[in-house]
XYZ file of C-alpha atoms in Angstrom:
243
model
C -49.386 -53.070 -73.035
C -49.835 -56.618 -73.868
C -51.618 -58.591 -76.680
C -53.544 -61.896 -75.377
C -55.844 -62.313 -78.218
C -58.806 -64.266 -76.947
C -57.585 -64.593 -73.379
C -60.316 -62.470 -72.400
C -62.763 -63.950 -73.869
C -61.545 -67.417 -71.891
C -61.370 -66.810 -69.031
C -64.768 -64.467 -69.003
C -66.527 -67.804 -70.282
C -64.964 -69.608 -66.839
C -65.837 -67.332 -64.739
C -68.569 -68.002 -61.864
C -69.854 -64.363 -61.658
C -70.470 -63.953 -65.355
C -72.173 -67.219 -65.492
C -74.129 -66.475 -62.729
C -74.656 -62.535 -64.496
C -75.616 -64.562 -67.620
C -78.488 -66.133 -65.602
C -80.029 -63.804 -64.452
C -79.862 -61.404 -67.972
C -81.693 -64.495 -69.573
C -84.113 -64.841 -66.562
C -84.465 -61.501 -66.632
C -85.320 -61.049 -70.193
C -87.080 -63.446 -71.223
C -89.868 -62.847 -67.723
C -89.583 -59.248 -68.080
C -90.836 -59.742 -72.301
C -93.483 -61.776 -72.594
C -94.941 -60.418 -69.622
C -94.955 -57.140 -71.094
C -95.994 -58.675 -74.655
C -98.767 -60.051 -73.173
C -100.387 -58.238 -71.044
C -100.057 -54.778 -73.079
C -101.884 -57.178 -75.967
C -104.905 -57.243 -73.228
C -104.794 -53.902 -73.080
C -104.600 -53.091 -76.442
C -107.768 -55.721 -76.844
C -110.120 -53.336 -73.922
C -108.583 -50.074 -75.302
C -109.892 -51.714 -79.127
C -113.376 -51.140 -77.945
C -114.861 -48.144 -77.420
C -116.034 -47.241 -73.349
C -117.770 -45.288 -70.541
C -113.441 -43.209 -69.408
C -111.372 -44.935 -72.340
C -110.850 -40.572 -73.306
C -109.545 -40.649 -69.515
C -108.157 -44.130 -68.328
C -105.104 -43.531 -71.659
C -102.708 -42.074 -70.376
C -102.878 -42.704 -66.997
C -102.415 -45.925 -69.094
C -98.844 -44.973 -70.149
C -98.003 -42.145 -68.010
C -95.399 -44.764 -66.048
C -93.557 -44.896 -69.667
C -93.346 -41.242 -68.664
C -91.865 -41.556 -65.261
C -87.064 -41.611 -66.085
C -85.763 -45.080 -64.831
C -84.348 -43.384 -61.427
C -87.721 -42.149 -60.244
C -89.730 -44.844 -61.952
C -87.408 -47.616 -60.091
C -87.092 -44.959 -56.554
C -90.935 -44.798 -56.415
C -90.475 -48.561 -56.603
C -87.907 -49.254 -53.128
C -90.155 -47.583 -51.353
C -93.237 -49.186 -52.412
C -91.537 -52.653 -51.715
C -90.009 -51.515 -48.589
C -90.009 -54.112 -45.909
C -91.381 -52.569 -43.160
C -93.115 -49.531 -44.577
C -94.092 -50.646 -48.226
C -97.871 -50.234 -48.912
C -97.588 -54.008 -50.663
C -96.974 -55.674 -47.453
C -99.052 -53.602 -45.868
C -102.291 -54.449 -47.705
C -100.769 -57.903 -47.253
C -100.624 -57.544 -43.364
C -104.851 -56.415 -44.192
C -104.930 -60.061 -45.966
C -102.958 -61.397 -43.072
C -100.108 -62.842 -45.779
C -97.082 -62.753 -43.832
C -94.888 -59.853 -45.285
C -92.190 -60.485 -48.129
C -88.682 -59.533 -48.403
C -88.869 -57.517 -51.737
C -85.331 -56.862 -51.841
C -83.840 -58.595 -49.405
C -84.208 -62.137 -50.711
C -82.061 -64.087 -53.505
C -85.742 -65.431 -53.869
C -88.095 -62.688 -54.332
C -85.178 -59.605 -54.978
C -85.054 -60.499 -59.835
C -88.496 -61.446 -59.635
C -89.009 -57.866 -57.816
C -87.285 -56.337 -60.732
C -89.559 -58.089 -63.307
C -92.179 -56.130 -61.508
C -91.022 -52.754 -61.657
C -90.310 -53.169 -65.414
C -93.096 -54.338 -66.228
C -95.246 -51.703 -64.420
C -93.134 -49.027 -67.069
C -92.779 -50.626 -69.791
C -96.150 -52.544 -70.715
C -97.508 -49.013 -71.767
C -95.326 -49.257 -74.783
C -96.172 -52.560 -76.291
C -99.537 -50.973 -74.869
C -98.926 -48.549 -77.987
C -97.560 -50.743 -80.002
C -100.461 -53.572 -80.492
C -102.929 -50.858 -80.267
C -101.926 -48.676 -83.677
C -101.423 -52.869 -84.845
C -104.928 -53.509 -83.590
C -106.548 -50.136 -85.287
C -104.486 -50.346 -88.105
C -106.443 -53.373 -88.857
C -109.251 -52.842 -91.853
C -112.630 -53.102 -90.406
C -114.931 -55.337 -93.741
C -111.968 -58.600 -92.891
C -113.808 -58.637 -89.377
C -117.250 -57.265 -90.968
C -116.173 -60.387 -92.852
C -115.795 -63.015 -90.700
C -118.290 -61.747 -88.559
C -120.330 -61.979 -90.947
C -119.575 -65.886 -91.425
C -120.504 -66.785 -87.599
C -117.216 -66.311 -86.275
C -116.916 -66.440 -82.318
C -115.124 -63.467 -80.643
C -112.170 -66.703 -80.176
C -111.848 -67.377 -83.684
C -111.431 -63.614 -84.456
C -109.104 -63.090 -82.207
C -106.894 -66.225 -83.022
C -107.856 -66.486 -87.189
C -108.063 -62.506 -88.122
C -105.639 -60.306 -85.570
C -103.387 -61.989 -84.041
C -102.248 -63.462 -87.867
C -102.131 -59.410 -88.976
C -100.907 -58.790 -85.659
C -96.890 -60.636 -86.074
C -95.233 -57.377 -87.422
C -95.834 -55.372 -84.077
C -95.408 -57.927 -81.824
C -92.271 -59.102 -83.014
C -91.698 -55.043 -83.343
C -93.035 -55.372 -79.502
C -90.663 -58.111 -78.788
C -87.348 -57.706 -80.006
C -88.240 -54.090 -78.273
C -88.949 -54.752 -75.164
C -86.263 -57.643 -74.886
C -83.270 -55.793 -76.126
C -84.565 -53.380 -73.212
C -84.979 -55.827 -71.047
C -81.191 -57.686 -71.988
C -79.103 -53.827 -70.827
C -81.358 -54.037 -67.962
C -78.868 -51.825 -65.520
C -80.029 -48.532 -63.424
C -83.381 -50.605 -61.662
C -81.138 -52.848 -60.347
C -78.029 -50.491 -59.739
C -80.370 -48.337 -57.339
C -83.137 -51.429 -56.910
C -80.741 -53.917 -54.838
C -77.045 -52.710 -56.804
C -76.829 -56.924 -57.559
C -77.015 -58.082 -54.900
C -78.586 -59.658 -52.451
C -75.680 -62.963 -53.352
C -75.537 -61.644 -56.972
C -79.271 -62.958 -57.694
C -79.816 -59.652 -59.800
C -76.382 -58.655 -60.907
C -76.602 -59.081 -64.627
C -74.345 -58.509 -68.117
C -74.291 -54.648 -67.468
C -73.490 -53.991 -64.276
C -71.834 -56.702 -63.906
C -69.405 -55.216 -67.134
C -69.865 -51.618 -65.644
C -67.776 -53.403 -62.062
C -65.460 -54.709 -64.290
C -64.620 -51.847 -66.020
C -65.353 -48.508 -63.088
C -65.441 -50.453 -60.115
C -62.440 -52.729 -60.920
C -60.343 -50.911 -63.710
C -60.461 -54.513 -65.307
C -61.100 -53.301 -68.420
C -60.433 -56.351 -70.644
C -63.126 -58.338 -69.115
C -65.488 -55.040 -69.143
C -64.959 -55.308 -72.803
C -65.088 -58.812 -73.893
C -68.936 -58.000 -71.569
C -69.663 -55.720 -73.920
C -68.580 -57.107 -77.294
C -70.913 -60.812 -76.079
C -74.091 -58.404 -75.662
C -73.143 -56.924 -78.861
C -73.272 -59.751 -80.397
C -76.551 -61.523 -78.330
C -78.325 -58.582 -79.627
C -77.002 -58.546 -82.789
C -78.984 -61.989 -83.292
C -81.824 -60.698 -81.776
C -82.246 -58.175 -84.098
C -81.496 -60.660 -87.433
C -83.857 -63.281 -85.537
C -86.464 -60.168 -86.395
C -85.663 -59.015 -88.775
C -86.186 -63.193 -90.689
C -88.740 -63.459 -88.688
C -91.145 -60.240 -90.415
C -89.145 -59.633 -93.589
C -89.985 -63.083 -95.350
C -92.870 -64.260 -97.274
C -95.610 -67.032 -97.169
C -94.547 -69.894 -99.112
């Protein structure tokens, strides 16, 4: 064994495959976490109000989160099939051209974002619903008596009090999305044309397919540092006190 210092990192940062995987990982993390927290907030606002059938719809909304990732990916691989998937069959009924969801570099990453959003929006939804239910009702009643509109109550009352649950949901979803491996491994294998190759999948291939253990370890260290930065940013946002 020979000590190589930082050579693995120098080679890594100049490698096109690492740059492509980093780009895909960042795009996926931003798109998936923002979409899931945004949709989770909309669902939380909807279910925070009483309506008929609420008790029956709530378990259905969290059902995708209860499935294992491999089962979820296998289901969506069938649903996104070009010839037999229900999504393309629905497009046929609307007169829209079929889409090569998993075999087109322009749509493959977006398809994985769709699958991940379907599975993990319920987590953000539950966190934000719990945050809404923790808001003291007298605060909203006071705002209503002041004659504020629904939008003003949301923007000036609910949203500031939801800051901690929002950042927690963003942190959990962004870290989980950042280490994406199983969905793109099952759905695309990193293709087509490396358009869905992520850092986790690249580390797996380098370490266990090509046996470049130094490169795989360097990728893992880079991912650890980025996850640590995200965690520290969350802690700073939540724990800081207003002046």
